Amino acid sequence: MLQFKNVTKTFNGPQGTVTALNNISFTVNPGEVVAVRGPSGCGKSTLLLTAGSLLRPTTGDVQIGEADPYALPQNGRSALRTETIGFVFQQFHLVPYLSVIDNILLPSVVKKAEDAKERAQQLLNRFGMEHRAHHVPAQLSIGERQRTALARALFNNPKLLLADEPTGNLDPENGEIVIQALKTFAQKGGAVLLVTHDIADCATRTLQMKNGSFV
Ligand SMILES: Nc1ncnc2c1ncn2[C@@H]1O[C@H](COP(=O)(O)OP(=O)(O)OP(=O)(O)O)[C@@H](O)[C@H]1O
Ligand SMILES: [Mg+2]
């Protein structure tokens, strides 16, 4: 579902060059939950953004299913993201002026569906957020924002779920709800790549990162 071949990402700035990803190769297959671990600044979020067709690598190839996202024109790449990828960002990126339910419904703006409201409501219930449906993100706890972001990522039934520390701010009970959601997603044939500092007991494989490489 996801394949990296010799991917390198460097950032050039006035302070010099930072190599965030250094010749990374790996795959994530349907049904797998792959956890990425490693110290702060080692390149985990850069890896996820590159996998999510949101950040073009400096060199190397990324493949999502049969597609090379970075060879597609921008609208083709957006369509691929909408159809295929669910993304939970480290900073959530919820829309501040939309309610929880409307944030979850956001993907339906691009991809219309008759049962959209029903599905959004089901996701709300599943993540214990039904009592917060009409609150805006600023009125939510961090853990509630995190669960809203996961509900939104799952809304379009993606094939690939990319999640940056999806349990990082959750108490054990809510952490367990998220972990079960990731497991269920994979059991139904989805592919998961997640960054975590927690013990990833839902992971089928763990990749340890250091200085932009797997060790
Ligand atoms: N847009 C950018 N411009 C310049 N340098 C960047 C940029 N994004 C990331 N970096 C650098 O790339 C390296 C990897 O950053 P990244 O955000 O991937 O780390 P991380 O492993 O996700 O860290 P954390 O656990 O703190 O979230 C860091 O040294 C960071 O400073
Ligand atoms: Mg990060």
PDB file of C-alpha atoms and ligand atoms in Angstrom:
ATOM      1  CA  MET A   1       0.000   0.000   0.000  1.00  0.00           C
ATOM      2  CA  LEU A   2       2.936   2.305   0.746  1.00  0.00           C
ATOM      3  CA  GLN A   3       6.450   1.957  -0.551  1.00  0.00           C
ATOM      4  CA  PHE A   4       9.519   4.129  -0.024  1.00  0.00           C
ATOM      5  CA  LYS A   5      12.631   3.521  -2.137  1.00  0.00           C
ATOM      6  CA  ASN A   6      15.809   5.341  -1.153  1.00  0.00           C
ATOM      7  CA  VAL A   7      13.930   8.436   0.000  1.00  0.00           C
ATOM      8  CA  THR A   8      15.954  11.413   1.177  1.00  0.00           C
ATOM      9  CA  LYS A   9      14.560  14.747   2.330  1.00  0.00           C
ATOM     10  CA  THR A  10      16.760  17.731   3.025  1.00  0.00           C
ATOM     11  CA  PHE A  11      15.749  21.206   4.152  1.00  0.00           C
ATOM     12  CA  ASN A  12      17.950  24.105   3.131  1.00  0.00           C
ATOM     13  CA  GLY A  13      17.915  27.262   5.187  1.00  0.00           C
ATOM     14  CA  PRO A  14      20.130  30.119   6.263  1.00  0.00           C
ATOM     15  CA  GLN A  15      21.473  27.919   9.057  1.00  0.00           C
ATOM     16  CA  GLY A  16      22.571  25.270   6.568  1.00  0.00           C
ATOM     17  CA  THR A  17      21.161  21.961   5.393  1.00  0.00           C
ATOM     18  CA  VAL A  18      19.199  19.534   7.571  1.00  0.00           C
ATOM     19  CA  THR A  19      18.880  15.966   6.351  1.00  0.00           C
ATOM     20  CA  ALA A  20      15.525  14.913   7.849  1.00  0.00           C
ATOM     21  CA  LEU A  21      15.271  11.617   5.923  1.00  0.00           C
ATOM     22  CA  ASN A  22      18.415   9.807   4.886  1.00  0.00           C
ATOM     23  CA  ASN A  23      17.961   7.075   2.267  1.00  0.00           C
ATOM     24  CA  ILE A  24      14.839   5.452   3.689  1.00  0.00           C
ATOM     25  CA  SER A  25      13.323   2.303   2.152  1.00  0.00           C
ATOM     26  CA  PHE A  26      10.374   0.364   3.539  1.00  0.00           C
ATOM     27  CA  THR A  27       6.878  -0.855   2.753  1.00  0.00           C
ATOM     28  CA  VAL A  28       3.570  -0.981   4.599  1.00  0.00           C
ATOM     29  CA  ASN A  29       1.189  -3.688   3.401  1.00  0.00           C
ATOM     30  CA  PRO A  30      -2.585  -3.918   3.792  1.00  0.00           C
ATOM     31  CA  GLY A  31      -3.419  -5.340   7.217  1.00  0.00           C
ATOM     32  CA  GLU A  32      -0.226  -4.032   8.819  1.00  0.00           C
ATOM     33  CA  VAL A  33       0.151  -1.535  11.650  1.00  0.00           C
ATOM     34  CA  VAL A  34       3.692  -0.199  11.405  1.00  0.00           C
ATOM     35  CA  ALA A  35       4.918   1.933  14.302  1.00  0.00           C
ATOM     36  CA  VAL A  36       7.738   4.442  13.942  1.00  0.00           C
ATOM     37  CA  ARG A  37       9.634   5.358  17.068  1.00  0.00           C
ATOM     38  CA  GLY A  38      12.602   7.577  17.732  1.00  0.00           C
ATOM     39  CA  PRO A  39      13.825  10.693  19.517  1.00  0.00           C
ATOM     40  CA  SER A  40      12.477  14.185  18.874  1.00  0.00           C
ATOM     41  CA  GLY A  41      13.800  15.641  15.618  1.00  0.00           C
ATOM     42  CA  CYS A  42      14.807  12.287  14.081  1.00  0.00           C
ATOM     43  CA  GLY A  43      12.435  12.736  11.123  1.00  0.00           C
ATOM     44  CA  LYS A  44       9.190  10.964  12.102  1.00  0.00           C
ATOM     45  CA  SER A  45       6.761  13.717  11.092  1.00  0.00           C
ATOM     46  CA  THR A  46       8.758  14.379   7.916  1.00  0.00           C
ATOM     47  CA  LEU A  47       8.415  10.670   7.084  1.00  0.00           C
ATOM     48  CA  LEU A  48       4.630  10.800   7.560  1.00  0.00           C
ATOM     49  CA  LEU A  49       4.180  14.005   5.541  1.00  0.00           C
ATOM     50  CA  THR A  50       6.266  12.519   2.720  1.00  0.00           C
ATOM     51  CA  ALA A  51       4.182   9.315   2.864  1.00  0.00           C
ATOM     52  CA  GLY A  52       0.990  11.387   2.812  1.00  0.00           C
ATOM     53  CA  SER A  53       1.915  13.042  -0.505  1.00  0.00           C
ATOM     54  CA  LEU A  54       2.166  16.365   1.333  1.00  0.00           C
ATOM     55  CA  LEU A  55       5.935  16.855   1.177  1.00  0.00           C
ATOM     56  CA  ARG A  56       7.966  16.064  -1.931  1.00  0.00           C
ATOM     57  CA  PRO A  57      11.148  14.097  -1.224  1.00  0.00           C
ATOM     58  CA  THR A  58      14.447  15.532  -2.383  1.00  0.00           C
ATOM     59  CA  THR A  59      15.418  12.209  -3.975  1.00  0.00           C
ATOM     60  CA  GLY A  60      13.949   8.716  -4.136  1.00  0.00           C
ATOM     61  CA  ASP A  61      10.521   7.241  -4.899  1.00  0.00           C
ATOM     62  CA  VAL A  62       7.270   7.070  -2.969  1.00  0.00           C
ATOM     63  CA  GLN A  63       4.470   4.812  -4.139  1.00  0.00           C
ATOM     64  CA  ILE A  64       0.929   4.731  -2.756  1.00  0.00           C
ATOM     65  CA  GLY A  65      -0.922   1.706  -4.075  1.00  0.00           C
ATOM     66  CA  GLU A  66      -0.105   1.763  -7.777  1.00  0.00           C
ATOM     67  CA  ALA A  67       0.449   5.525  -7.896  1.00  0.00           C
ATOM     68  CA  ASP A  68       3.486   7.783  -7.647  1.00  0.00           C
ATOM     69  CA  PRO A  69       1.880  10.797  -5.952  1.00  0.00           C
ATOM     70  CA  TYR A  70       4.706  13.179  -6.761  1.00  0.00           C
ATOM     71  CA  ALA A  71       4.489  12.365 -10.493  1.00  0.00           C
ATOM     72  CA  LEU A  72       0.817  13.433 -10.516  1.00  0.00           C
ATOM     73  CA  PRO A  73      -0.349  16.989 -11.171  1.00  0.00           C
ATOM     74  CA  GLN A  74      -1.553  18.780  -8.064  1.00  0.00           C
ATOM     75  CA  ASN A  75      -5.259  17.996  -8.590  1.00  0.00           C
ATOM     76  CA  GLY A  76      -4.465  14.322  -9.199  1.00  0.00           C
ATOM     77  CA  ARG A  77      -2.447  14.257  -6.001  1.00  0.00           C
ATOM     78  CA  SER A  78      -5.319  15.869  -4.067  1.00  0.00           C
ATOM     79  CA  ALA A  79      -7.744  13.305  -5.487  1.00  0.00           C
ATOM     80  CA  LEU A  80      -5.402  10.483  -4.470  1.00  0.00           C
ATOM     81  CA  ARG A  81      -5.252  11.882  -0.933  1.00  0.00           C
ATOM     82  CA  THR A  82      -9.033  12.206  -0.695  1.00  0.00           C
ATOM     83  CA  GLU A  83      -9.652   8.698  -2.015  1.00  0.00           C
ATOM     84  CA  THR A  84      -6.849   6.824  -0.348  1.00  0.00           C
ATOM     85  CA  ILE A  85      -5.281   8.514   2.666  1.00  0.00           C
ATOM     86  CA  GLY A  86      -6.443   9.447   6.153  1.00  0.00           C
ATOM     87  CA  PHE A  87      -4.064  11.735   8.040  1.00  0.00           C
ATOM     88  CA  VAL A  88      -3.920  12.563  11.748  1.00  0.00           C
ATOM     89  CA  PHE A  89      -1.480  15.456  12.101  1.00  0.00           C
ATOM     90  CA  GLN A  90       0.708  15.971  15.145  1.00  0.00           C
ATOM     91  CA  GLN A  91      -0.977  19.390  15.590  1.00  0.00           C
ATOM     92  CA  PHE A  92      -4.420  18.033  14.492  1.00  0.00           C
ATOM     93  CA  HIS A  93      -5.123  20.886  11.993  1.00  0.00           C
ATOM     94  CA  LEU A  94      -8.808  21.034  12.834  1.00  0.00           C
ATOM     95  CA  VAL A  95     -10.657  23.969  11.271  1.00  0.00           C
ATOM     96  CA  PRO A  96     -11.065  26.392  14.203  1.00  0.00           C
ATOM     97  CA  TYR A  97     -14.433  27.891  13.189  1.00  0.00           C
ATOM     98  CA  LEU A  98     -16.146  24.564  12.408  1.00  0.00           C
ATOM     99  CA  SER A  99     -17.879  22.421  15.004  1.00  0.00           C
ATOM    100  CA  VAL A 100     -16.659  18.909  15.776  1.00  0.00           C
ATOM    101  CA  ILE A 101     -19.312  17.332  13.530  1.00  0.00           C
ATOM    102  CA  ASP A 102     -18.493  19.716  10.665  1.00  0.00           C
ATOM    103  CA  ASN A 103     -14.777  19.020  11.033  1.00  0.00           C
ATOM    104  CA  ILE A 104     -15.524  15.306  10.714  1.00  0.00           C
ATOM    105  CA  LEU A 105     -17.745  16.050   7.700  1.00  0.00           C
ATOM    106  CA  LEU A 106     -15.031  18.123   6.003  1.00  0.00           C
ATOM    107  CA  PRO A 107     -13.883  15.341   3.621  1.00  0.00           C
ATOM    108  CA  SER A 108     -17.482  15.124   2.321  1.00  0.00           C
ATOM    109  CA  VAL A 109     -17.086  18.610   0.848  1.00  0.00           C
ATOM    110  CA  VAL A 110     -14.720  17.099  -1.716  1.00  0.00           C
ATOM    111  CA  LYS A 111     -16.305  13.658  -1.982  1.00  0.00           C
ATOM    112  CA  LYS A 112     -20.084  13.851  -1.675  1.00  0.00           C
ATOM    113  CA  ALA A 113     -21.949  11.005  -0.006  1.00  0.00           C
ATOM    114  CA  GLU A 114     -25.624  10.594   0.851  1.00  0.00           C
ATOM    115  CA  ASP A 115     -24.934   8.933   4.177  1.00  0.00           C
ATOM    116  CA  ALA A 116     -22.296  11.493   5.225  1.00  0.00           C
ATOM    117  CA  LYS A 117     -24.149  12.833   8.283  1.00  0.00           C
ATOM    118  CA  GLU A 118     -24.973   9.347   9.490  1.00  0.00           C
ATOM    119  CA  ARG A 119     -21.369   8.210   9.170  1.00  0.00           C
ATOM    120  CA  ALA A 120     -20.071  11.311  10.953  1.00  0.00           C
ATOM    121  CA  GLN A 121     -22.482  10.658  13.802  1.00  0.00           C
ATOM    122  CA  GLN A 122     -21.331   7.026  14.042  1.00  0.00           C
ATOM    123  CA  LEU A 123     -17.708   8.158  14.287  1.00  0.00           C
ATOM    124  CA  LEU A 124     -18.649  10.672  16.980  1.00  0.00           C
ATOM    125  CA  ASN A 125     -20.273   7.901  19.015  1.00  0.00           C
ATOM    126  CA  ARG A 126     -17.415   5.520  18.431  1.00  0.00           C
ATOM    127  CA  PHE A 127     -14.904   7.974  19.872  1.00  0.00           C
ATOM    128  CA  GLY A 128     -17.141   9.118  22.723  1.00  0.00           C
ATOM    129  CA  MET A 129     -17.579  12.621  21.316  1.00  0.00           C
ATOM    130  CA  GLU A 130     -21.358  12.783  20.813  1.00  0.00           C
ATOM    131  CA  HIS A 131     -21.771  15.343  23.634  1.00  0.00           C
ATOM    132  CA  ARG A 132     -19.269  17.667  21.925  1.00  0.00           C
ATOM    133  CA  ALA A 133     -20.728  17.599  18.381  1.00  0.00           C
ATOM    134  CA  HIS A 134     -21.456  21.321  18.260  1.00  0.00           C
ATOM    135  CA  HIS A 135     -18.394  22.609  20.078  1.00  0.00           C
ATOM    136  CA  VAL A 136     -15.549  24.225  18.150  1.00  0.00           C
ATOM    137  CA  PRO A 137     -11.969  22.934  18.625  1.00  0.00           C
ATOM    138  CA  ALA A 138     -10.931  25.754  21.011  1.00  0.00           C
ATOM    139  CA  GLN A 139     -13.604  24.500  23.438  1.00  0.00           C
ATOM    140  CA  LEU A 140     -12.216  20.959  23.460  1.00  0.00           C
ATOM    141  CA  SER A 141      -9.565  19.262  25.532  1.00  0.00           C
ATOM    142  CA  ILE A 142      -6.447  18.179  23.630  1.00  0.00           C
ATOM    143  CA  GLY A 143      -7.542  14.540  23.794  1.00  0.00           C
ATOM    144  CA  GLU A 144     -10.957  15.460  22.373  1.00  0.00           C
ATOM    145  CA  ARG A 145      -9.251  17.315  19.509  1.00  0.00           C
ATOM    146  CA  GLN A 146      -7.132  14.255  18.894  1.00  0.00           C
ATOM    147  CA  ARG A 147     -10.173  11.953  18.707  1.00  0.00           C
ATOM    148  CA  THR A 148     -11.938  14.423  16.382  1.00  0.00           C
ATOM    149  CA  ALA A 149      -8.885  14.410  14.109  1.00  0.00           C
ATOM    150  CA  LEU A 150      -8.905  10.598  14.014  1.00  0.00           C
ATOM    151  CA  ALA A 151     -12.651  10.515  13.259  1.00  0.00           C
ATOM    152  CA  ARG A 152     -12.069  12.927  10.370  1.00  0.00           C
ATOM    153  CA  ALA A 153      -9.156  10.818   9.073  1.00  0.00           C
ATOM    154  CA  LEU A 154     -11.355   7.708   9.028  1.00  0.00           C
ATOM    155  CA  PHE A 155     -14.389   9.426   7.515  1.00  0.00           C
ATOM    156  CA  ASN A 156     -13.652   8.624   3.841  1.00  0.00           C
ATOM    157  CA  ASN A 157     -12.734   4.989   4.545  1.00  0.00           C
ATOM    158  CA  PRO A 158      -9.102   5.439   3.491  1.00  0.00           C
ATOM    159  CA  LYS A 159      -6.838   2.564   2.499  1.00  0.00           C
ATOM    160  CA  LEU A 160      -3.808   4.081   4.206  1.00  0.00           C
ATOM    161  CA  LEU A 161      -3.963   5.735   7.614  1.00  0.00           C
ATOM    162  CA  LEU A 162      -1.063   7.956   8.693  1.00  0.00           C
ATOM    163  CA  ALA A 163      -1.179   9.031  12.316  1.00  0.00           C
ATOM    164  CA  ASP A 164       1.343  11.225  14.133  1.00  0.00           C
ATOM    165  CA  GLU A 165       1.231  10.328  17.844  1.00  0.00           C
ATOM    166  CA  PRO A 166      -2.524   9.578  17.849  1.00  0.00           C
ATOM    167  CA  THR A 167      -2.470   8.480  21.499  1.00  0.00           C
ATOM    168  CA  GLY A 168       0.035  11.071  22.715  1.00  0.00           C
ATOM    169  CA  ASN A 169      -2.438  13.112  24.765  1.00  0.00           C
ATOM    170  CA  LEU A 170      -4.909  10.454  25.803  1.00  0.00           C
ATOM    171  CA  ASP A 171      -5.601   8.791  29.136  1.00  0.00           C
ATOM    172  CA  PRO A 172      -5.338   4.967  29.100  1.00  0.00           C
ATOM    173  CA  GLU A 173      -9.050   4.472  28.437  1.00  0.00           C
ATOM    174  CA  ASN A 174      -9.198   6.792  25.422  1.00  0.00           C
ATOM    175  CA  GLY A 175      -5.788   5.597  24.261  1.00  0.00           C
ATOM    176  CA  GLU A 176      -7.234   2.090  24.184  1.00  0.00           C
ATOM    177  CA  ILE A 177     -10.227   3.269  22.092  1.00  0.00           C
ATOM    178  CA  VAL A 178      -7.819   4.738  19.526  1.00  0.00           C
ATOM    179  CA  ILE A 179      -5.602   1.648  19.519  1.00  0.00           C
ATOM    180  CA  GLN A 180      -8.625  -0.598  18.991  1.00  0.00           C
ATOM    181  CA  ALA A 181      -9.748   1.664  16.115  1.00  0.00           C
ATOM    182  CA  LEU A 182      -6.340   1.308  14.441  1.00  0.00           C
ATOM    183  CA  LYS A 183      -6.379  -2.466  14.928  1.00  0.00           C
ATOM    184  CA  THR A 184      -9.894  -2.807  13.509  1.00  0.00           C
ATOM    185  CA  PHE A 185      -8.942  -0.622  10.567  1.00  0.00           C
ATOM    186  CA  ALA A 186      -5.987  -2.913   9.788  1.00  0.00           C
ATOM    187  CA  GLN A 187      -8.004  -6.102  10.327  1.00  0.00           C
ATOM    188  CA  LYS A 188     -10.366  -4.879   7.619  1.00  0.00           C
ATOM    189  CA  GLY A 189      -7.413  -4.594   5.223  1.00  0.00           C
ATOM    190  CA  GLY A 190      -6.257  -1.048   5.879  1.00  0.00           C
ATOM    191  CA  ALA A 191      -2.574  -0.136   6.160  1.00  0.00           C
ATOM    192  CA  VAL A 192      -1.445   1.956   9.131  1.00  0.00           C
ATOM    193  CA  LEU A 193       1.767   3.910   9.640  1.00  0.00           C
ATOM    194  CA  LEU A 194       1.880   5.598  13.024  1.00  0.00           C
ATOM    195  CA  VAL A 195       4.363   7.599  15.024  1.00  0.00           C
ATOM    196  CA  THR A 196       4.264   6.804  18.696  1.00  0.00           C
ATOM    197  CA  HIS A 197       6.223   7.208  21.875  1.00  0.00           C
ATOM    198  CA  ASP A 198       3.900   4.799  23.660  1.00  0.00           C
ATOM    199  CA  ILE A 199       4.475   1.106  23.703  1.00  0.00           C
ATOM    200  CA  ALA A 200       2.852   0.268  20.397  1.00  0.00           C
ATOM    201  CA  ASP A 201       1.036  -2.903  21.394  1.00  0.00           C
ATOM    202  CA  CYS A 202      -1.161  -2.640  18.316  1.00  0.00           C
ATOM    203  CA  ALA A 203       1.839  -2.637  15.973  1.00  0.00           C
ATOM    204  CA  THR A 204       2.605  -5.633  13.790  1.00  0.00           C
ATOM    205  CA  ARG A 205       6.066  -4.147  13.153  1.00  0.00           C
ATOM    206  CA  THR A 206       8.158  -1.389  14.703  1.00  0.00           C
ATOM    207  CA  LEU A 207      10.725   0.757  12.922  1.00  0.00           C
ATOM    208  CA  GLN A 208      13.243   2.607  15.054  1.00  0.00           C
ATOM    209  CA  MET A 209      14.513   5.907  13.648  1.00  0.00           C
ATOM    210  CA  LYS A 210      17.626   7.881  14.433  1.00  0.00           C
ATOM    211  CA  ASN A 211      18.971  10.916  12.577  1.00  0.00           C
ATOM    212  CA  GLY A 212      16.760  10.361   9.545  1.00  0.00           C
ATOM    213  CA  SER A 213      17.520   6.640   9.122  1.00  0.00           C
ATOM    214  CA  PHE A 214      16.091   3.374  10.381  1.00  0.00           C
ATOM    215  CA  VAL A 215      18.328   1.562  12.842  1.00  0.00           C
TER     216      VAL A 215
HETATM  217  N1  LIG B   1      10.182  22.826   7.181  1.00  0.00           N
HETATM  218  C1  LIG B   1      11.361  22.578   7.747  1.00  0.00           C
HETATM  219  N2  LIG B   1      12.424  23.346   7.497  1.00  0.00           N
HETATM  220  C2  LIG B   1      13.628  23.082   8.017  1.00  0.00           C
HETATM  221  N3  LIG B   1      13.889  22.040   8.843  1.00  0.00           N
HETATM  222  C3  LIG B   1      12.858  21.220   9.123  1.00  0.00           C
HETATM  223  C4  LIG B   1      11.541  21.446   8.617  1.00  0.00           C
HETATM  224  N4  LIG B   1      10.732  20.443   9.061  1.00  0.00           N
HETATM  225  C5  LIG B   1      11.504  19.667   9.837  1.00  0.00           C
HETATM  226  N5  LIG B   1      12.778  20.121   9.882  1.00  0.00           N
HETATM  227  C6  LIG B   1      13.901  19.501  10.607  1.00  0.00           C
HETATM  228  O1  LIG B   1      13.934  18.131  10.232  1.00  0.00           O
HETATM  229  C7  LIG B   1      14.222  17.318  11.355  1.00  0.00           C
HETATM  230  C8  LIG B   1      13.118  16.297  11.532  1.00  0.00           C
HETATM  231  O2  LIG B   1      11.917  16.960  11.939  1.00  0.00           O
HETATM  232  P1  LIG B   1      10.589  16.159  12.279  1.00  0.00           P
HETATM  233  O3  LIG B   1       9.522  17.149  12.503  1.00  0.00           O
HETATM  234  O4  LIG B   1      10.365  15.159  11.196  1.00  0.00           O
HETATM  235  O5  LIG B   1      10.996  15.421  13.634  1.00  0.00           O
HETATM  236  P2  LIG B   1      10.149  14.444  14.570  1.00  0.00           P
HETATM  237  O6  LIG B   1      10.879  13.152  14.650  1.00  0.00           O
HETATM  238  O7  LIG B   1       8.740  14.398  14.085  1.00  0.00           O
HETATM  239  O8  LIG B   1      10.228  15.163  15.983  1.00  0.00           O
HETATM  240  P3  LIG B   1       9.129  15.227  17.201  1.00  0.00           P
HETATM  241  O9  LIG B   1       9.176  13.901  17.911  1.00  0.00           O
HETATM  242  O10 LIG B   1       9.656  16.335  18.052  1.00  0.00           O
HETATM  243  O11 LIG B   1       7.797  15.543  16.597  1.00  0.00           O
HETATM  244  C9  LIG B   1      14.387  18.254  12.537  1.00  0.00           C
HETATM  245  O12 LIG B   1      15.767  18.462  12.738  1.00  0.00           O
HETATM  246  C10 LIG B   1      13.713  19.534  12.094  1.00  0.00           C
HETATM  247  O13 LIG B   1      14.329  20.657  12.679  1.00  0.00           O
HETATM  248 MG    MG B   2       6.963  15.051  14.892  1.00  0.00          MG
END
